[in-house]
Amino acid sequence: MEPGEYTNRLLLIVTGLTPQVVTETLYALQQSDPAFIPSKVYVLTTGEGAQRIKLTLLSESPGWFFQYCKDYELANDVFQDSNIYIISSANGQHINDVRSLEENK
């Protein structure tokens, strides 16, 4: 593959209550040979997971995602609030945490 051959490289990450999965996954993919550099990052998570991501990764402080982008020369617009999707129950309500078999389904 030639550099720039793929302009739309999407990464879907599923997280729970540990937002650092996002930056850890990006790091692992960037270190692989060949490196995988996504053009967009999407996250599927619970309501509580989304709150933690917004507070720790996408906030002004501590802003770990933006610090990661700076440290590893990744465009910081690949992941934003609108790329977070919260899992919903069968009746359409956001699930805060997966605690039962029914919520897991």
GROMACS .gro file of N, CA, C and O in nm:
model
  420
    1MET      N    1   0.083  -0.118   0.000
    1MET     CA    2   0.000   0.000   0.000
    1MET      C    3   0.088   0.124   0.000
    1MET      O    4   0.185   0.132   0.072
    2GLU      N    5   0.048   0.217  -0.076
    2GLU     CA    6   0.120   0.344  -0.083
    2GLU      C    7   0.065   0.441   0.021
    2GLU      O    8  -0.054   0.438   0.053
    3PRO      N    9   0.152   0.528   0.075
    3PRO     CA   10   0.102   0.630   0.169
    3PRO      C   11  -0.008   0.713   0.105
    3PRO      O   12   0.002   0.751  -0.011
    4GLY      N   13  -0.112   0.738   0.180
    4GLY     CA   14  -0.223   0.818   0.129
    4GLY      C   15  -0.322   0.739   0.045
    4GLY      O   16  -0.420   0.794  -0.005
    5GLU      N   17  -0.295   0.608   0.024
    5GLU     CA   18  -0.384   0.527  -0.057
    5GLU      C   19  -0.524   0.521   0.003
    5GLU      O   20  -0.622   0.519  -0.068
    6TYR      N   21  -0.530   0.517   0.136
    6TYR     CA   22  -0.659   0.518   0.205
    6TYR      C   23  -0.677   0.653   0.271
    6TYR      O   24  -0.599   0.692   0.355
    7THR      N   25  -0.779   0.723   0.231
    7THR     CA   26  -0.803   0.854   0.290
    7THR      C   27  -0.909   0.848   0.400
    7THR      O   28  -0.919   0.938   0.480
    8ASN      N   29  -0.985   0.739   0.403
    8ASN     CA   30  -1.092   0.726   0.501
    8ASN      C   31  -1.068   0.598   0.582
    8ASN      O   32  -1.114   0.492   0.545
    9ARG      N   33  -0.996   0.611   0.692
    9ARG     CA   34  -0.963   0.496   0.777
    9ARG      C   35  -1.037   0.514   0.909
    9ARG      O   36  -1.001   0.596   0.991
   10LEU      N   37  -1.142   0.435   0.926
   10LEU     CA   38  -1.227   0.448   1.044
   10LEU      C   39  -1.187   0.348   1.151
   10LEU      O   40  -1.155   0.233   1.121
   11LEU      N   41  -1.192   0.392   1.274
   11LEU     CA   42  -1.162   0.306   1.388
   11LEU      C   43  -1.281   0.310   1.482
   11LEU      O   44  -1.323   0.417   1.525
   12LEU      N   45  -1.336   0.193   1.513
   12LEU     CA   46  -1.445   0.180   1.609
   12LEU      C   47  -1.390   0.114   1.734
   12LEU      O   48  -1.335   0.004   1.728
   13ILE      N   49  -1.405   0.182   1.847
   13ILE     CA   50  -1.358   0.130   1.975
   13ILE      C   51  -1.477   0.114   2.067
   13ILE      O   52  -1.561   0.204   2.078
   14VAL      N   53  -1.485   0.000   2.133
   14VAL     CA   54  -1.590  -0.024   2.231
   14VAL      C   55  -1.526  -0.012   2.369
   14VAL      O   56  -1.426  -0.079   2.398
   15THR      N   57  -1.582   0.076   2.452
   15THR     CA   58  -1.527   0.096   2.586
   15THR      C   59  -1.636   0.080   2.691
   15THR      O   60  -1.754   0.089   2.661
   16GLY      N   61  -1.591   0.063   2.811
   16GLY     CA   62  -1.681   0.064   2.926
   16GLY      C   63  -1.647   0.185   3.010
   16GLY      O   64  -1.660   0.299   2.965
   17LEU      N   65  -1.595   0.161   3.128
   17LEU     CA   66  -1.566   0.269   3.222
   17LEU      C   67  -1.420   0.310   3.222
   17LEU      O   68  -1.376   0.381   3.312
   18THR      N   69  -1.345   0.268   3.122
   18THR     CA   70  -1.202   0.300   3.115
   18THR      C   71  -1.170   0.374   2.986
   18THR      O   72  -1.136   0.314   2.885
   19PRO      N   73  -1.180   0.506   2.987
   19PRO     CA   74  -1.158   0.586   2.867
   19PRO      C   75  -1.019   0.572   2.807
   19PRO      O   76  -1.000   0.594   2.687
   20GLN      N   77  -0.919   0.534   2.888
   20GLN     CA   78  -0.784   0.524   2.836
   20GLN      C   79  -0.771   0.416   2.728
   20GLN      O   80  -0.672   0.413   2.656
   21VAL      N   81  -0.873   0.331   2.714
   21VAL     CA   82  -0.874   0.232   2.606
   21VAL      C   83  -0.859   0.302   2.471
   21VAL      O   84  -0.795   0.251   2.380
   22VAL      N   85  -0.914   0.422   2.459
   22VAL     CA   86  -0.906   0.497   2.333
   22VAL      C   87  -0.762   0.529   2.298
   22VAL      O   88  -0.713   0.496   2.189
   23THR      N   89  -0.690   0.593   2.390
   23THR     CA   90  -0.552   0.632   2.361
   23THR      C   91  -0.460   0.510   2.356
   23THR      O   92  -0.366   0.506   2.275
   24GLU      N   93  -0.485   0.409   2.437
   24GLU     CA   94  -0.403   0.288   2.434
   24GLU      C   95  -0.418   0.215   2.300
   24GLU      O   96  -0.321   0.164   2.244
   25THR      N   97  -0.539   0.210   2.248
   25THR     CA   98  -0.563   0.146   2.118
   25THR      C   99  -0.495   0.225   2.006
   25THR      O  100  -0.431   0.168   1.918
   26LEU      N  101  -0.510   0.357   2.009
   26LEU     CA  102  -0.444   0.440   1.908
   26LEU      C  103  -0.293   0.419   1.911
   26LEU      O  104  -0.230   0.405   1.806
   27TYR      N  105  -0.236   0.416   2.030
   27TYR     CA  106  -0.091   0.396   2.043
   27TYR      C  107  -0.049   0.261   1.984
   27TYR      O  108   0.046   0.254   1.906
   28ALA      N  109  -0.120   0.155   2.019
   28ALA     CA  110  -0.086   0.022   1.968
   28ALA      C  111  -0.094   0.018   1.816
   28ALA      O  112  -0.007  -0.039   1.750
   29LEU      N  113  -0.196   0.080   1.760
   29LEU     CA  114  -0.211   0.079   1.614
   29LEU      C  115  -0.105   0.164   1.545
   29LEU      O  116  -0.057   0.129   1.437
   30GLN      N  117  -0.065   0.274   1.607
   30GLN     CA  118   0.039   0.358   1.549
   30GLN      C  119   0.175   0.291   1.555
   30GLN      O  120   0.261   0.320   1.473
   31GLN      N  121   0.196   0.203   1.652
   31GLN     CA  122   0.323   0.134   1.667
   31GLN      C  123   0.332   0.007   1.584
   31GLN      O  124   0.439  -0.052   1.572
   32SER      N  125   0.220  -0.038   1.528
   32SER     CA  126   0.221  -0.161   1.449
   32SER      C  127   0.293  -0.138   1.316
   32SER      O  128   0.317  -0.025   1.275
   33ASP      N  129   0.328  -0.245   1.249
   33ASP     CA  130   0.397  -0.236   1.120
   33ASP      C  131   0.318  -0.314   1.016
   33ASP      O  132   0.315  -0.437   1.023
   34PRO      N  133   0.251  -0.246   0.926
   34PRO     CA  134   0.251  -0.102   0.905
   34PRO      C  135   0.158  -0.033   1.006
   34PRO      O  136   0.063  -0.094   1.056
   35ALA      N  137   0.188   0.090   1.032
   35ALA     CA  138   0.107   0.169   1.127
   35ALA      C  139  -0.033   0.193   1.070
   35ALA      O  140  -0.049   0.208   0.950
   36PHE      N  141  -0.130   0.194   1.157
   36PHE     CA  142  -0.267   0.228   1.119
   36PHE      C  143  -0.299   0.363   1.183
   36PHE      O  144  -0.307   0.372   1.306
   37ILE      N  145  -0.315   0.463   1.102
   37ILE     CA  146  -0.349   0.597   1.149
   37ILE      C  147  -0.491   0.627   1.103
   37ILE      O  148  -0.516   0.645   0.983
   38PRO      N  149  -0.587   0.632   1.195
   38PRO     CA  150  -0.726   0.653   1.154
   38PRO      C  151  -0.753   0.798   1.114
   38PRO      O  152  -0.692   0.891   1.166
   39SER      N  153  -0.848   0.812   1.024
   39SER     CA  154  -0.893   0.947   0.988
   39SER      C  155  -1.010   0.988   1.078
   39SER      O  156  -1.036   1.107   1.096
   40LYS      N  157  -1.080   0.891   1.136
   40LYS     CA  158  -1.188   0.916   1.231
   40LYS      C  159  -1.191   0.804   1.333
   40LYS      O  160  -1.170   0.688   1.301
   41VAL      N  161  -1.218   0.842   1.459
   41VAL     CA  162  -1.233   0.747   1.567
   41VAL      C  163  -1.375   0.758   1.620
   41VAL      O  164  -1.423   0.868   1.648
   42TYR      N  165  -1.442   0.644   1.629
   42TYR     CA  166  -1.577   0.637   1.685
   42TYR      C  167  -1.573   0.548   1.807
   42TYR      O  168  -1.499   0.450   1.810
   43VAL      N  169  -1.653   0.582   1.908
   43VAL     CA  170  -1.658   0.503   2.030
   43VAL      C  171  -1.801   0.463   2.059
   43VAL      O  172  -1.892   0.545   2.053
   44LEU      N  173  -1.818   0.336   2.092
   44LEU     CA  174  -1.945   0.281   2.137
   44LEU      C  175  -1.928   0.251   2.285
   44LEU      O  176  -1.836   0.178   2.325
   45THR      N  177  -2.015   0.309   2.369
   45THR     CA  178  -1.998   0.296   2.513
   45THR      C  179  -2.131   0.312   2.585
   45THR      O  180  -2.235   0.332   2.522
   46THR      N  181  -2.125   0.305   2.716
   46THR     CA  182  -2.243   0.327   2.801
   46THR      C  183  -2.255   0.475   2.834
   46THR      O  184  -2.164   0.554   2.805
   47GLY      N  185  -2.363   0.513   2.898
   47GLY     CA  186  -2.381   0.652   2.939
   47GLY      C  187  -2.271   0.698   3.032
   47GLY      O  188  -2.214   0.807   3.015
   48GLU      N  189  -2.237   0.617   3.130
   48GLU     CA  190  -2.129   0.650   3.224
   48GLU      C  191  -1.995   0.655   3.150
   48GLU      O  192  -1.912   0.743   3.175
   49GLY      N  193  -1.973   0.563   3.058
   49GLY     CA  194  -1.849   0.564   2.979
   49GLY      C  195  -1.835   0.691   2.897
   49GLY      O  196  -1.726   0.749   2.889
   50ALA      N  197  -1.945   0.737   2.838
   50ALA     CA  198  -1.942   0.860   2.759
   50ALA      C  199  -1.906   0.980   2.846
   50ALA      O  200  -1.827   1.066   2.806
   51GLN      N  201  -1.963   0.985   2.966
   51GLN     CA  202  -1.931   1.096   3.058
   51GLN      C  203  -1.783   1.095   3.094
   51GLN      O  204  -1.718   1.199   3.096
   52ARG      N  205  -1.730   0.977   3.122
   52ARG     CA  206  -1.588   0.968   3.158
   52ARG      C  207  -1.497   1.008   3.042
   52ARG      O  208  -1.395   1.073   3.063
   53ILE      N  209  -1.536   0.969   2.921
   53ILE     CA  210  -1.457   1.007   2.803
   53ILE      C  211  -1.455   1.159   2.788
   53ILE      O  212  -1.350   1.219   2.766
   54LYS      N  213  -1.571   1.219   2.801
   54LYS     CA  214  -1.580   1.364   2.786
   54LYS      C  215  -1.502   1.436   2.894
   54LYS      O  216  -1.438   1.538   2.868
   55LEU      N  217  -1.505   1.385   3.017
   55LEU     CA  218  -1.436   1.450   3.129
   55LEU      C  219  -1.285   1.431   3.127
   55LEU      O  220  -1.211   1.521   3.167
   56THR      N  221  -1.238   1.317   3.082
   56THR     CA  222  -1.094   1.291   3.090
   56THR      C  223  -1.021   1.305   2.958
   56THR      O  224  -0.907   1.350   2.956
   57LEU      N  225  -1.085   1.267   2.849
   57LEU     CA  226  -1.016   1.271   2.719
   57LEU      C  227  -1.043   1.397   2.640
   57LEU      O  228  -0.952   1.455   2.581
   58LEU      N  229  -1.169   1.441   2.639
   58LEU     CA  230  -1.209   1.550   2.549
   58LEU      C  231  -1.231   1.683   2.619
   58LEU      O  232  -1.273   1.779   2.556
   59SER      N  233  -1.202   1.691   2.746
   59SER     CA  234  -1.216   1.816   2.818
   59SER      C  235  -1.091   1.902   2.799
   59SER      O  236  -0.988   1.854   2.752
   60GLU      N  237  -1.103   2.026   2.838
   60GLU     CA  238  -0.988   2.115   2.831
   60GLU      C  239  -0.879   2.070   2.927
   60GLU      O  240  -0.760   2.078   2.898
   61SER      N  241  -0.922   2.023   3.044
   61SER     CA  242  -0.827   1.974   3.143
   61SER      C  243  -0.888   1.851   3.210
   61SER      O  244  -1.001   1.859   3.257
   62PRO      N  245  -0.825   1.736   3.210
   62PRO     CA  246  -0.689   1.711   3.169
   62PRO      C  247  -0.669   1.696   3.018
   62PRO      O  248  -0.558   1.710   2.970
   63GLY      N  249  -0.774   1.664   2.942
   63GLY     CA  250  -0.763   1.659   2.797
   63GLY      C  251  -0.661   1.558   2.746
   63GLY      O  252  -0.581   1.588   2.657
   64TRP      N  253  -0.668   1.436   2.797
   64TRP     CA  254  -0.567   1.336   2.762
   64TRP      C  255  -0.564   1.303   2.613
   64TRP      O  256  -0.457   1.274   2.558
   65PHE      N  257  -0.678   1.307   2.546
   65PHE     CA  258  -0.677   1.279   2.402
   65PHE      C  259  -0.598   1.387   2.327
   65PHE      O  260  -0.517   1.356   2.239
   66PHE      N  261  -0.620   1.512   2.363
   66PHE     CA  262  -0.550   1.621   2.295
   66PHE      C  263  -0.401   1.618   2.325
   66PHE      O  264  -0.318   1.647   2.239
   67GLN      N  265  -0.366   1.578   2.446
   67GLN     CA  266  -0.224   1.563   2.480
   67GLN      C  267  -0.163   1.449   2.399
   67GLN      O  268  -0.051   1.459   2.350
   68TYR      N  269  -0.238   1.339   2.384
   68TYR     CA  270  -0.191   1.228   2.303
   68TYR      C  271  -0.165   1.274   2.159
   68TYR      O  272  -0.061   1.242   2.100
   69CYS      N  273  -0.259   1.348   2.104
   69CYS     CA  274  -0.245   1.397   1.966
   69CYS      C  275  -0.119   1.483   1.952
   69CYS      O  276  -0.046   1.471   1.853
   70LYS      N  277  -0.094   1.566   2.049
   70LYS     CA  278   0.025   1.651   2.047
   70LYS      C  279   0.152   1.566   2.056
   70LYS      O  280   0.245   1.585   1.978
   71ASP      N  281   0.154   1.471   2.148
   71ASP     CA  282   0.272   1.388   2.170
   71ASP      C  283   0.304   1.297   2.051
   71ASP      O  284   0.420   1.272   2.022
   72TYR      N  285   0.200   1.246   1.983
   72TYR     CA  286   0.220   1.148   1.876
   72TYR      C  287   0.182   1.200   1.738
   72TYR      O  288   0.163   1.121   1.645
   73GLU      N  289   0.169   1.330   1.726
   73GLU     CA  290   0.144   1.396   1.598
   73GLU      C  291   0.024   1.339   1.523
   73GLU      O  292   0.031   1.304   1.406
   74LEU      N  293  -0.087   1.333   1.594
   74LEU     CA  294  -0.213   1.289   1.537
   74LEU      C  295  -0.305   1.410   1.530
   74LEU      O  296  -0.309   1.490   1.624
   75ALA      N  297  -0.378   1.424   1.421
   75ALA     CA  298  -0.473   1.535   1.409
   75ALA      C  299  -0.577   1.523   1.519
   75ALA      O  300  -0.636   1.416   1.539
   76ASN      N  301  -0.599   1.630   1.595
   76ASN     CA  302  -0.690   1.621   1.710
   76ASN      C  303  -0.837   1.630   1.672
   76ASN      O  304  -0.923   1.626   1.758
   77ASP      N  305  -0.869   1.639   1.544
   77ASP     CA  306  -1.009   1.643   1.503
   77ASP      C  307  -1.061   1.504   1.462
   77ASP      O  308  -1.173   1.491   1.418
   78VAL      N  309  -0.981   1.399   1.480
   78VAL     CA  310  -1.025   1.265   1.443
   78VAL      C  311  -1.127   1.208   1.541
   78VAL      O  312  -1.199   1.114   1.510
   79PHE      N  313  -1.134   1.267   1.661
   79PHE     CA  314  -1.226   1.219   1.764
   79PHE      C  315  -1.285   1.338   1.837
   79PHE      O  316  -1.213   1.426   1.883
   80GLN      N  317  -1.418   1.341   1.845
   80GLN     CA  318  -1.487   1.451   1.914
   80GLN      C  319  -1.616   1.398   1.976
   80GLN      O  320  -1.652   1.282   1.955
   81ASP      N  321  -1.683   1.482   2.052
   81ASP     CA  322  -1.807   1.442   2.122
   81ASP      C  323  -1.907   1.373   2.029
   81ASP      O  324  -1.972   1.277   2.069
   82SER      N  325  -1.922   1.424   1.909
   82SER     CA  326  -2.022   1.368   1.817
   82SER      C  327  -1.986   1.229   1.767
   82SER      O  328  -2.068   1.162   1.705
   83ASN      N  329  -1.866   1.181   1.798
   83ASN     CA  330  -1.823   1.047   1.757
   83ASN      C  331  -1.845   0.943   1.867
   83ASN      O  332  -1.800   0.831   1.855
   84ILE      N  333  -1.913   0.984   1.974
   84ILE     CA  334  -1.943   0.893   2.085
   84ILE      C  335  -2.087   0.847   2.072
   84ILE      O  336  -2.179   0.929   2.066
   85TYR      N  337  -2.107   0.718   2.068
   85TYR     CA  338  -2.241   0.660   2.057
   85TYR      C  339  -2.270   0.580   2.183
   85TYR      O  340  -2.191   0.494   2.222
   86ILE      N  341  -2.383   0.611   2.246
   86ILE     CA  342  -2.420   0.547   2.372
   86ILE      C  343  -2.518   0.433   2.344
   86ILE      O  344  -2.615   0.450   2.270
   87ILE      N  345  -2.489   0.319   2.403
   87ILE     CA  346  -2.573   0.202   2.388
   87ILE      C  347  -2.710   0.230   2.450
   87ILE      O  348  -2.720   0.287   2.558
   88SER      N  349  -2.814   0.189   2.379
   88SER     CA  350  -2.951   0.209   2.426
   88SER      C  351  -3.019   0.075   2.451
   88SER      O  352  -2.986  -0.026   2.389
   89SER      N  353  -3.117   0.078   2.540
   89SER     CA  354  -3.197  -0.041   2.569
   89SER      C  355  -3.299  -0.062   2.457
   89SER      O  356  -3.312   0.022   2.367
   90ALA      N  357  -3.372  -0.171   2.466
   90ALA     CA  358  -3.474  -0.202   2.365
   90ALA      C  359  -3.580  -0.092   2.356
   90ALA      O  360  -3.638  -0.069   2.251
   91ASN      N  361  -3.603  -0.020   2.467
   91ASN     CA  362  -3.704   0.087   2.465
   91ASN      C  363  -3.642   0.223   2.433
   91ASN      O  364  -3.708   0.325   2.445
   92GLY      N  365  -3.515   0.225   2.394
   92GLY     CA  366  -3.452   0.348   2.347
   92GLY      C  367  -3.384   0.434   2.452
   92GLY      O  368  -3.333   0.540   2.419
   93GLN      N  369  -3.382   0.388   2.577
   93GLN     CA  370  -3.316   0.466   2.682
   93GLN      C  371  -3.167   0.430   2.687
   93GLN      O  372  -3.130   0.313   2.672
   94HIS      N  373  -3.084   0.533   2.710
   94HIS     CA  374  -2.942   0.508   2.723
   94HIS      C  375  -2.914   0.419   2.842
   94HIS      O  376  -2.975   0.434   2.948
   95ILE      N  377  -2.822   0.327   2.824
   95ILE     CA  378  -2.780   0.238   2.933
   95ILE      C  379  -2.660   0.301   3.001
   95ILE      O  380  -2.560   0.332   2.936
   96ASN      N  381  -2.671   0.323   3.132
   96ASN     CA  382  -2.562   0.384   3.207
   96ASN      C  383  -2.447   0.288   3.228
   96ASN      O  384  -2.331   0.327   3.224
   97ASP      N  385  -2.479   0.162   3.254
   97ASP     CA  386  -2.379   0.059   3.274
   97ASP      C  387  -2.446  -0.074   3.243
   97ASP      O  388  -2.566  -0.090   3.266
   98VAL      N  389  -2.371  -0.170   3.192
   98VAL     CA  390  -2.428  -0.301   3.162
   98VAL      C  391  -2.421  -0.384   3.289
   98VAL      O  392  -2.313  -0.425   3.331
   99ARG      N  393  -2.538  -0.406   3.350
   99ARG     CA  394  -2.542  -0.477   3.479
   99ARG      C  395  -2.628  -0.601   3.478
   99ARG      O  396  -2.635  -0.672   3.576
  100SER      N  397  -2.698  -0.625   3.369
  100SER     CA  398  -2.784  -0.743   3.364
  100SER      C  399  -2.774  -0.809   3.227
  100SER      O  400  -2.724  -0.751   3.131
  101LEU      N  401  -2.824  -0.931   3.220
  101LEU     CA  402  -2.826  -1.004   3.093
  101LEU      C  403  -2.909  -0.926   2.990
  101LEU      O  404  -2.871  -0.917   2.873
  102GLU      N  405  -3.021  -0.871   3.035
  102GLU     CA  406  -3.108  -0.795   2.944
  102GLU      C  407  -3.037  -0.672   2.887
  102GLU      O  408  -3.046  -0.642   2.769
  103GLU      N  409  -2.963  -0.600   2.972
  103GLU     CA  410  -2.887  -0.483   2.923
  103GLU      C  411  -2.775  -0.527   2.829
  103GLU      O  412  -2.743  -0.457   2.734
  104ASN      N  413  -2.717  -0.642   2.857
  104ASN     CA  414  -2.612  -0.694   2.770
  104ASN      C  415  -2.665  -0.728   2.632
  104ASN      O  416  -2.596  -0.708   2.531
  105LYS      N  417  -2.788  -0.776   2.624
  105LYS     CA  418  -2.848  -0.808   2.494
  105LYS      C  419  -2.869  -0.682   2.414
  105LYS      O  420  -2.860  -0.674   2.297
   0.00000   0.00000   0.00000
